[in-house]
Amino acid sequence: QVQLVESGGGLVQAGGSQRLSCAASGRTVSSYTMGWFRQAPGKEREFVAAISWNTFYADSVKGRFTISRDNAKNTVYLQMNSLKPEDTAVYNCAAANDYYTLTYYVRDSGRYDYWGQGTQVTVSS
């Protein structure tokens, strides 16, 4: 069993930066595919970024967001730069027991086995 706890959300102005953290208990994050997803009000959950053997990004955040992990702290991060109002959403961290190597799999929220409670990110214009 893995527990994931996100932190770092809040209110930020457009153009600003924010870093989300996802602390994992149990197995080390390096043994999982770790992903970030987000859901805005009235919209479906969407893939943001993932890390396994490589890093994967949604087109909407590529070049602005960076996913990374610190194995010693058992934590995954999402550094978000040049934030836009459309980035406003609840951001969830997720872990998959399988170590995915294909973009098709890492983007599929149904392939993740553990989820954090989410953290709200609000970007004001």
PDB file of C-alpha atoms in Angstrom:
ATOM      1  CA  GLN A   1       0.000   0.000   0.000  1.00  0.00           C
ATOM      2  CA  VAL A   2       1.204   3.467  -0.876  1.00  0.00           C
ATOM      3  CA  GLN A   3       0.003   6.759   0.538  1.00  0.00           C
ATOM      4  CA  LEU A   4       0.514   9.959  -1.391  1.00  0.00           C
ATOM      5  CA  VAL A   5       0.259  13.428   0.124  1.00  0.00           C
ATOM      6  CA  GLU A   6       0.376  16.517  -2.069  1.00  0.00           C
ATOM      7  CA  SER A   7       1.343  19.981  -0.934  1.00  0.00           C
ATOM      8  CA  GLY A   8       2.340  23.308  -2.408  1.00  0.00           C
ATOM      9  CA  GLY A   9      -0.888  24.491  -3.966  1.00  0.00           C
ATOM     10  CA  GLY A  10      -2.368  27.938  -3.502  1.00  0.00           C
ATOM     11  CA  LEU A  11      -3.043  31.214  -5.239  1.00  0.00           C
ATOM     12  CA  VAL A  12      -0.530  32.626  -7.702  1.00  0.00           C
ATOM     13  CA  GLN A  13      -0.627  35.376 -10.298  1.00  0.00           C
ATOM     14  CA  ALA A  14      -0.437  34.640 -13.977  1.00  0.00           C
ATOM     15  CA  GLY A  15       3.162  34.377 -15.093  1.00  0.00           C
ATOM     16  CA  GLY A  16       4.264  33.204 -11.681  1.00  0.00           C
ATOM     17  CA  SER A  17       5.679  29.911 -10.492  1.00  0.00           C
ATOM     18  CA  GLN A  18       4.705  27.257  -8.013  1.00  0.00           C
ATOM     19  CA  ARG A  19       6.096  23.907  -6.984  1.00  0.00           C
ATOM     20  CA  LEU A  20       3.919  20.997  -5.981  1.00  0.00           C
ATOM     21  CA  SER A  21       5.251  18.149  -3.887  1.00  0.00           C
ATOM     22  CA  CYS A  22       3.991  14.591  -3.576  1.00  0.00           C
ATOM     23  CA  ALA A  23       5.380  12.704  -0.606  1.00  0.00           C
ATOM     24  CA  ALA A  24       5.040   8.924  -0.797  1.00  0.00           C
ATOM     25  CA  SER A  25       5.054   6.389   2.015  1.00  0.00           C
ATOM     26  CA  GLY A  26       5.823   2.741   1.387  1.00  0.00           C
ATOM     27  CA  ARG A  27       7.857   1.767  -1.630  1.00  0.00           C
ATOM     28  CA  THR A  28      10.254   4.224  -3.159  1.00  0.00           C
ATOM     29  CA  VAL A  29       8.965   6.511  -5.885  1.00  0.00           C
ATOM     30  CA  SER A  30      11.699   5.297  -8.214  1.00  0.00           C
ATOM     31  CA  SER A  31       9.945   1.919  -8.467  1.00  0.00           C
ATOM     32  CA  TYR A  32       6.665   3.422  -9.677  1.00  0.00           C
ATOM     33  CA  THR A  33       5.419   5.367 -12.590  1.00  0.00           C
ATOM     34  CA  MET A  34       4.514   8.659 -10.906  1.00  0.00           C
ATOM     35  CA  GLY A  35       2.097  11.041 -12.508  1.00  0.00           C
ATOM     36  CA  TRP A  36       0.383  14.362 -12.026  1.00  0.00           C
ATOM     37  CA  PHE A  37      -3.160  14.908 -13.204  1.00  0.00           C
ATOM     38  CA  ARG A  38      -5.479  17.874 -12.834  1.00  0.00           C
ATOM     39  CA  GLN A  39      -9.174  18.570 -12.929  1.00  0.00           C
ATOM     40  CA  ALA A  40     -10.735  21.973 -13.418  1.00  0.00           C
ATOM     41  CA  PRO A  41     -14.349  22.708 -12.457  1.00  0.00           C
ATOM     42  CA  GLY A  42     -16.740  21.250 -15.003  1.00  0.00           C
ATOM     43  CA  LYS A  43     -13.968  19.477 -16.876  1.00  0.00           C
ATOM     44  CA  GLU A  44     -12.642  15.956 -16.988  1.00  0.00           C
ATOM     45  CA  ARG A  45      -9.437  14.938 -15.304  1.00  0.00           C
ATOM     46  CA  GLU A  46      -6.472  15.399 -17.599  1.00  0.00           C
ATOM     47  CA  PHE A  47      -2.901  14.203 -17.693  1.00  0.00           C
ATOM     48  CA  VAL A  48      -0.226  16.755 -16.843  1.00  0.00           C
ATOM     49  CA  ALA A  49       3.106  14.976 -16.462  1.00  0.00           C
ATOM     50  CA  ALA A  50       4.642  11.650 -15.510  1.00  0.00           C
ATOM     51  CA  ILE A  51       8.007  10.149 -14.724  1.00  0.00           C
ATOM     52  CA  SER A  52       9.234   6.592 -15.044  1.00  0.00           C
ATOM     53  CA  TRP A  53      12.328   5.815 -17.071  1.00  0.00           C
ATOM     54  CA  ASN A  54      11.704   9.127 -18.836  1.00  0.00           C
ATOM     55  CA  THR A  55       9.564  12.186 -18.376  1.00  0.00           C
ATOM     56  CA  PHE A  56       6.304  12.783 -20.180  1.00  0.00           C
ATOM     57  CA  TYR A  57       4.269  15.974 -20.528  1.00  0.00           C
ATOM     58  CA  ALA A  58       0.955  17.123 -21.846  1.00  0.00           C
ATOM     59  CA  ASP A  59       1.353  19.475 -24.795  1.00  0.00           C
ATOM     60  CA  SER A  60      -0.358  22.233 -22.832  1.00  0.00           C
ATOM     61  CA  VAL A  61       2.389  22.293 -20.182  1.00  0.00           C
ATOM     62  CA  LYS A  62       5.465  21.248 -22.158  1.00  0.00           C
ATOM     63  CA  GLY A  63       8.244  23.783 -21.715  1.00  0.00           C
ATOM     64  CA  ARG A  64       6.573  25.314 -18.653  1.00  0.00           C
ATOM     65  CA  PHE A  65       6.273  22.415 -16.187  1.00  0.00           C
ATOM     66  CA  THR A  66       8.968  20.043 -14.998  1.00  0.00           C
ATOM     67  CA  ILE A  67       8.422  16.787 -13.148  1.00  0.00           C
ATOM     68  CA  SER A  68      11.231  15.383 -11.025  1.00  0.00           C
ATOM     69  CA  ARG A  69      11.763  13.023  -8.117  1.00  0.00           C
ATOM     70  CA  ASP A  70      14.024  12.877  -5.098  1.00  0.00           C
ATOM     71  CA  ASN A  71      14.507   9.234  -4.196  1.00  0.00           C
ATOM     72  CA  ALA A  72      16.150  10.079  -0.873  1.00  0.00           C
ATOM     73  CA  LYS A  73      13.065  12.059   0.185  1.00  0.00           C
ATOM     74  CA  ASN A  74      10.683   9.698  -1.597  1.00  0.00           C
ATOM     75  CA  THR A  75       9.032  12.713  -3.136  1.00  0.00           C
ATOM     76  CA  VAL A  76       7.961  13.737  -6.608  1.00  0.00           C
ATOM     77  CA  TYR A  77       7.784  17.382  -7.604  1.00  0.00           C
ATOM     78  CA  LEU A  78       5.990  19.383 -10.245  1.00  0.00           C
ATOM     79  CA  GLN A  79       7.662  22.708 -10.910  1.00  0.00           C
ATOM     80  CA  MET A  80       5.220  24.985 -12.676  1.00  0.00           C
ATOM     81  CA  ASN A  81       6.477  28.143 -14.384  1.00  0.00           C
ATOM     82  CA  SER A  82       4.775  30.755 -16.538  1.00  0.00           C
ATOM     83  CA  LEU A  83       1.449  29.827 -15.027  1.00  0.00           C
ATOM     84  CA  LYS A  84      -1.743  30.729 -16.868  1.00  0.00           C
ATOM     85  CA  PRO A  85      -5.305  31.101 -15.587  1.00  0.00           C
ATOM     86  CA  GLU A  86      -6.206  27.951 -17.510  1.00  0.00           C
ATOM     87  CA  ASP A  87      -3.826  26.011 -15.269  1.00  0.00           C
ATOM     88  CA  THR A  88      -6.275  26.535 -12.416  1.00  0.00           C
ATOM     89  CA  ALA A  89      -7.378  23.108 -11.175  1.00  0.00           C
ATOM     90  CA  VAL A  90      -7.094  20.539  -8.442  1.00  0.00           C
ATOM     91  CA  TYR A  91      -3.811  18.728  -8.990  1.00  0.00           C
ATOM     92  CA  ASN A  92      -3.511  15.072  -7.990  1.00  0.00           C
ATOM     93  CA  CYS A  93      -0.441  12.956  -7.659  1.00  0.00           C
ATOM     94  CA  ALA A  94      -0.736   9.296  -8.661  1.00  0.00           C
ATOM     95  CA  ALA A  95       1.400   6.168  -8.584  1.00  0.00           C
ATOM     96  CA  ALA A  96       1.211   3.110 -10.795  1.00  0.00           C
ATOM     97  CA  ASN A  97       2.577  -0.272  -9.762  1.00  0.00           C
ATOM     98  CA  ASP A  98       3.737  -0.867 -13.308  1.00  0.00           C
ATOM     99  CA  TYR A  99       6.766   0.912 -14.683  1.00  0.00           C
ATOM    100  CA  TYR A 100       5.353   2.300 -17.895  1.00  0.00           C
ATOM    101  CA  THR A 101       7.570   3.268 -20.762  1.00  0.00           C
ATOM    102  CA  LEU A 102       4.974   4.263 -23.350  1.00  0.00           C
ATOM    103  CA  THR A 103       3.275   7.652 -23.555  1.00  0.00           C
ATOM    104  CA  TYR A 104      -0.060   5.986 -24.213  1.00  0.00           C
ATOM    105  CA  TYR A 105       0.047   4.284 -20.826  1.00  0.00           C
ATOM    106  CA  VAL A 106       1.376   7.087 -18.653  1.00  0.00           C
ATOM    107  CA  ARG A 107      -1.367   9.420 -19.892  1.00  0.00           C
ATOM    108  CA  ASP A 108      -4.144   6.992 -18.880  1.00  0.00           C
ATOM    109  CA  SER A 109      -5.397   7.786 -15.373  1.00  0.00           C
ATOM    110  CA  GLY A 110      -7.007   4.341 -15.219  1.00  0.00           C
ATOM    111  CA  ARG A 111      -3.559   2.742 -15.114  1.00  0.00           C
ATOM    112  CA  TYR A 112      -2.645   4.371 -11.811  1.00  0.00           C
ATOM    113  CA  ASP A 113      -3.247   2.477  -8.583  1.00  0.00           C
ATOM    114  CA  TYR A 114      -2.805   5.087  -5.871  1.00  0.00           C
ATOM    115  CA  TRP A 115      -3.942   8.678  -5.657  1.00  0.00           C
ATOM    116  CA  GLY A 116      -3.349  11.593  -3.359  1.00  0.00           C
ATOM    117  CA  GLN A 117      -6.089  13.803  -2.018  1.00  0.00           C
ATOM    118  CA  GLY A 118      -5.282  16.687  -4.359  1.00  0.00           C
ATOM    119  CA  THR A 119      -4.136  20.249  -3.939  1.00  0.00           C
ATOM    120  CA  GLN A 120      -5.816  23.328  -5.366  1.00  0.00           C
ATOM    121  CA  VAL A 121      -3.866  25.607  -7.678  1.00  0.00           C
ATOM    122  CA  THR A 122      -5.494  28.898  -8.585  1.00  0.00           C
ATOM    123  CA  VAL A 123      -3.912  31.237 -11.109  1.00  0.00           C
ATOM    124  CA  SER A 124      -5.308  34.761 -11.158  1.00  0.00           C
ATOM    125  CA  SER A 125      -5.198  36.928 -14.256  1.00  0.00           C
TER     126      SER A 125
END
